Amino acid sequence: MLRGALAAGLAVPSVPLLAACGGASQPKTNDTPGTLSMTAWEAYPEQIRTLLGAFKDQSGVAVDLSLIPNVGYGPALQTRLQGGQAIDVFYNFAYASTKYVDAGWAATLNKLPGVEELIDDMFPASAARHRLADGRIISVPYFSAVHSLMYNQSQLRKNGISAPPATKEEVYEQCKKLKAAGVPSPYAAYWTKQFLEEYLLVYLLADGITPFDGKGAPAFADDPRTLEVMEWWKSMYQEGLTSKEVLTADPGAHVTAMAQGNSTFFELHHYFLQIVRTAAGPESKNVTIQYRSPGTSGKTLQIGEVIQLGAKAGGQRAQDAWKLLKFYGWKNEAGAYSTFSSWAKAAALLGPYPGLFKDKDFLAAFPSYYDMAKLEDSFANQSDVVPTRVTPWYASFQVKVGDRIQAMLLGQAGVKDTISSLASDAKSLAAAGQ
């Protein structure tokens, strides 16, 4: 049931090793044409090989695939690159992508043919993940997703609740009612330390709170509504509306809880609906998505991981590696989004291109229980990528968020102090650039 999660890199690597990186001495450019090297995290390996086989059939260029386990992928990739290994193309986490360019391990793409067309083909908000504020284009998409609230519509009806919650207050009220009716843990979410940063952004955006301003300053700390969001969050945990294991449990535990009916709501990436449905528990078929995030604005967080071009290749080799990036992260030579249609069929993953939602192969790949028009609206109009997330210092901030919010939920830190500390963390890390 977790194959879809692993495909999206849900196992976040240890950040301190990334944060500790410095400028590496640059090896000579490799101009030798031949078999390209590609490194990816270890999920759906046979499908990756099938895609690379299709690329060879199209381009005549073979690709040697190297896989690294999801857990620890970032540090392992960094070690290989620092050690001088030639990697032409590699998966990466979006939050680390700027750091890799700054360190000289990944190349910028601005001068490559067709890159502007690729960026222009995206939803405007999505492009901020790949084109930095300074104009550098540093990656192409591997996949995209939106955070969504999944819910058990049958359980709501049985307990006299006519519609899913539209606000956080309604989430709280409905969970209280469901808990009293015997649902053990009405609200499920992946509140581990590694992922609490995503939820912070999800909950802020849903209530119309700007997390960071255009310069990366923590605007959330100056918005009085942030206090209400954090008080709600603390109440959900401390009043037992989630499981006590929510701070440590992996997504599989929440999938099982939804499939068995032990939870009614599950907040995580949209593709988890497919995982819950295919878990085939007694309640799986009753779970669906609310495409508007509960809150006054209804906004949500758009996430996604990326593919980068190694910095060593030159000449024909660099041209071939760029062809692979375009094939894997955009279109094939026939102009079809073939790779994205493949991932949609396997794991209900999205891509950041409006054209996908008009592509018959892509649409046909999604199960019928997704409302694709609403999913497109959620992606195009109701989600934000939060560009600050790709700044070099942000990976260290993610670690701080996990520590501080778990302490708040456990009653070890006050809500106001937590907000103030998070703002101080962001300012100090941004000032230090790490």
CSV table of N, CA and C in Angstrom, one decimal, residues 6 34 71 78 88 91 102 105 142 146 159 173 199 202 219 250 279 289 304 310 318 322 336 401 421 428 431:
chain,number,residue,atom,x,y,z
A,6,LEU,N,6.1,5.8,-1.6
A,6,LEU,CA,7.6,5.7,-1.9
A,6,LEU,C,7.9,6.3,-3.2
A,34,GLY,N,27.9,8.4,-25.0
A,34,GLY,CA,27.7,7.0,-24.6
A,34,GLY,C,26.6,6.8,-23.7
A,71,VAL,N,15.0,5.9,2.2
A,71,VAL,CA,15.5,6.4,3.4
A,71,VAL,C,17.0,6.6,3.3
A,78,GLN,N,24.5,12.8,-2.2
A,78,GLN,CA,25.5,13.8,-2.0
A,78,GLN,C,26.9,13.2,-1.9
A,88,ASP,N,24.7,11.8,-14.6
A,88,ASP,CA,24.2,12.7,-15.6
A,88,ASP,C,22.8,13.3,-15.3
A,91,TYR,N,17.2,12.1,-9.6
A,91,TYR,CA,16.0,12.5,-8.8
A,91,TYR,C,16.6,13.4,-7.7
A,102,ASP,N,24.0,25.4,-6.2
A,102,ASP,CA,25.0,26.2,-5.5
A,102,ASP,C,26.3,25.5,-5.3
A,105,TRP,N,27.0,20.7,-8.0
A,105,TRP,CA,26.7,19.3,-8.3
A,105,TRP,C,25.6,19.1,-9.4
A,142,TYR,N,9.5,15.8,-11.6
A,142,TYR,CA,9.3,14.3,-11.6
A,142,TYR,C,7.8,14.0,-11.3
A,146,VAL,N,-1.1,17.6,-4.6
A,146,VAL,CA,-1.7,18.5,-3.7
A,146,VAL,C,-2.1,17.8,-2.4
A,159,ASN,N,-23.6,9.3,11.2
A,159,ASN,CA,-23.5,10.1,12.4
A,159,ASN,C,-24.2,11.4,12.3
A,173,GLU,N,-15.4,20.1,15.4
A,173,GLU,CA,-16.7,19.7,15.9
A,173,GLU,C,-17.1,18.4,15.4
A,199,TYR,N,2.5,20.3,6.9
A,199,TYR,CA,1.2,20.6,7.5
A,199,TYR,C,1.1,22.0,8.0
A,202,VAL,N,0.1,23.8,5.0
A,202,VAL,CA,-1.3,23.5,4.6
A,202,VAL,C,-2.3,24.2,5.5
A,219,ALA,N,6.1,35.7,7.4
A,219,ALA,CA,5.0,36.6,7.5
A,219,ALA,C,3.9,36.0,8.4
A,250,ASP,N,3.8,5.8,10.5
A,250,ASP,CA,4.0,6.0,9.1
A,250,ASP,C,2.7,6.0,8.4
A,279,ALA,N,-6.3,-0.6,-0.7
A,279,ALA,CA,-6.1,-1.4,0.6
A,279,ALA,C,-7.2,-2.4,0.8
A,289,ILE,N,-12.5,12.3,-1.6
A,289,ILE,CA,-11.7,13.5,-1.3
A,289,ILE,C,-12.6,14.7,-1.3
A,304,GLY,N,5.9,18.6,-4.8
A,304,GLY,CA,6.4,17.8,-5.9
A,304,GLY,C,7.9,17.7,-5.8
A,310,GLY,N,23.1,16.6,-14.0
A,310,GLY,CA,24.4,16.7,-13.4
A,310,GLY,C,25.3,17.7,-14.0
A,318,ALA,N,26.0,16.1,-22.7
A,318,ALA,CA,25.1,17.0,-22.1
A,318,ALA,C,23.8,17.2,-22.9
A,322,TRP,N,20.0,16.2,-21.5
A,322,TRP,CA,18.9,17.1,-21.5
A,322,TRP,C,17.7,16.5,-22.3
A,336,ALA,N,3.8,14.0,-26.6
A,336,ALA,CA,2.9,13.4,-25.6
A,336,ALA,C,3.6,13.3,-24.2
A,401,VAL,N,11.0,23.0,12.4
A,401,VAL,CA,9.5,23.0,12.5
A,401,VAL,C,9.1,21.7,13.2
A,421,SER,N,9.3,31.3,18.2
A,421,SER,CA,10.6,30.6,17.9
A,421,SER,C,10.7,30.2,16.5
A,428,SER,N,17.0,33.6,11.4
A,428,SER,CA,18.4,33.4,11.6
A,428,SER,C,19.0,32.5,10.6
A,431,ALA,N,19.4,34.4,7.3
A,431,ALA,CA,20.5,35.4,7.4
A,431,ALA,C,21.9,34.6,7.3
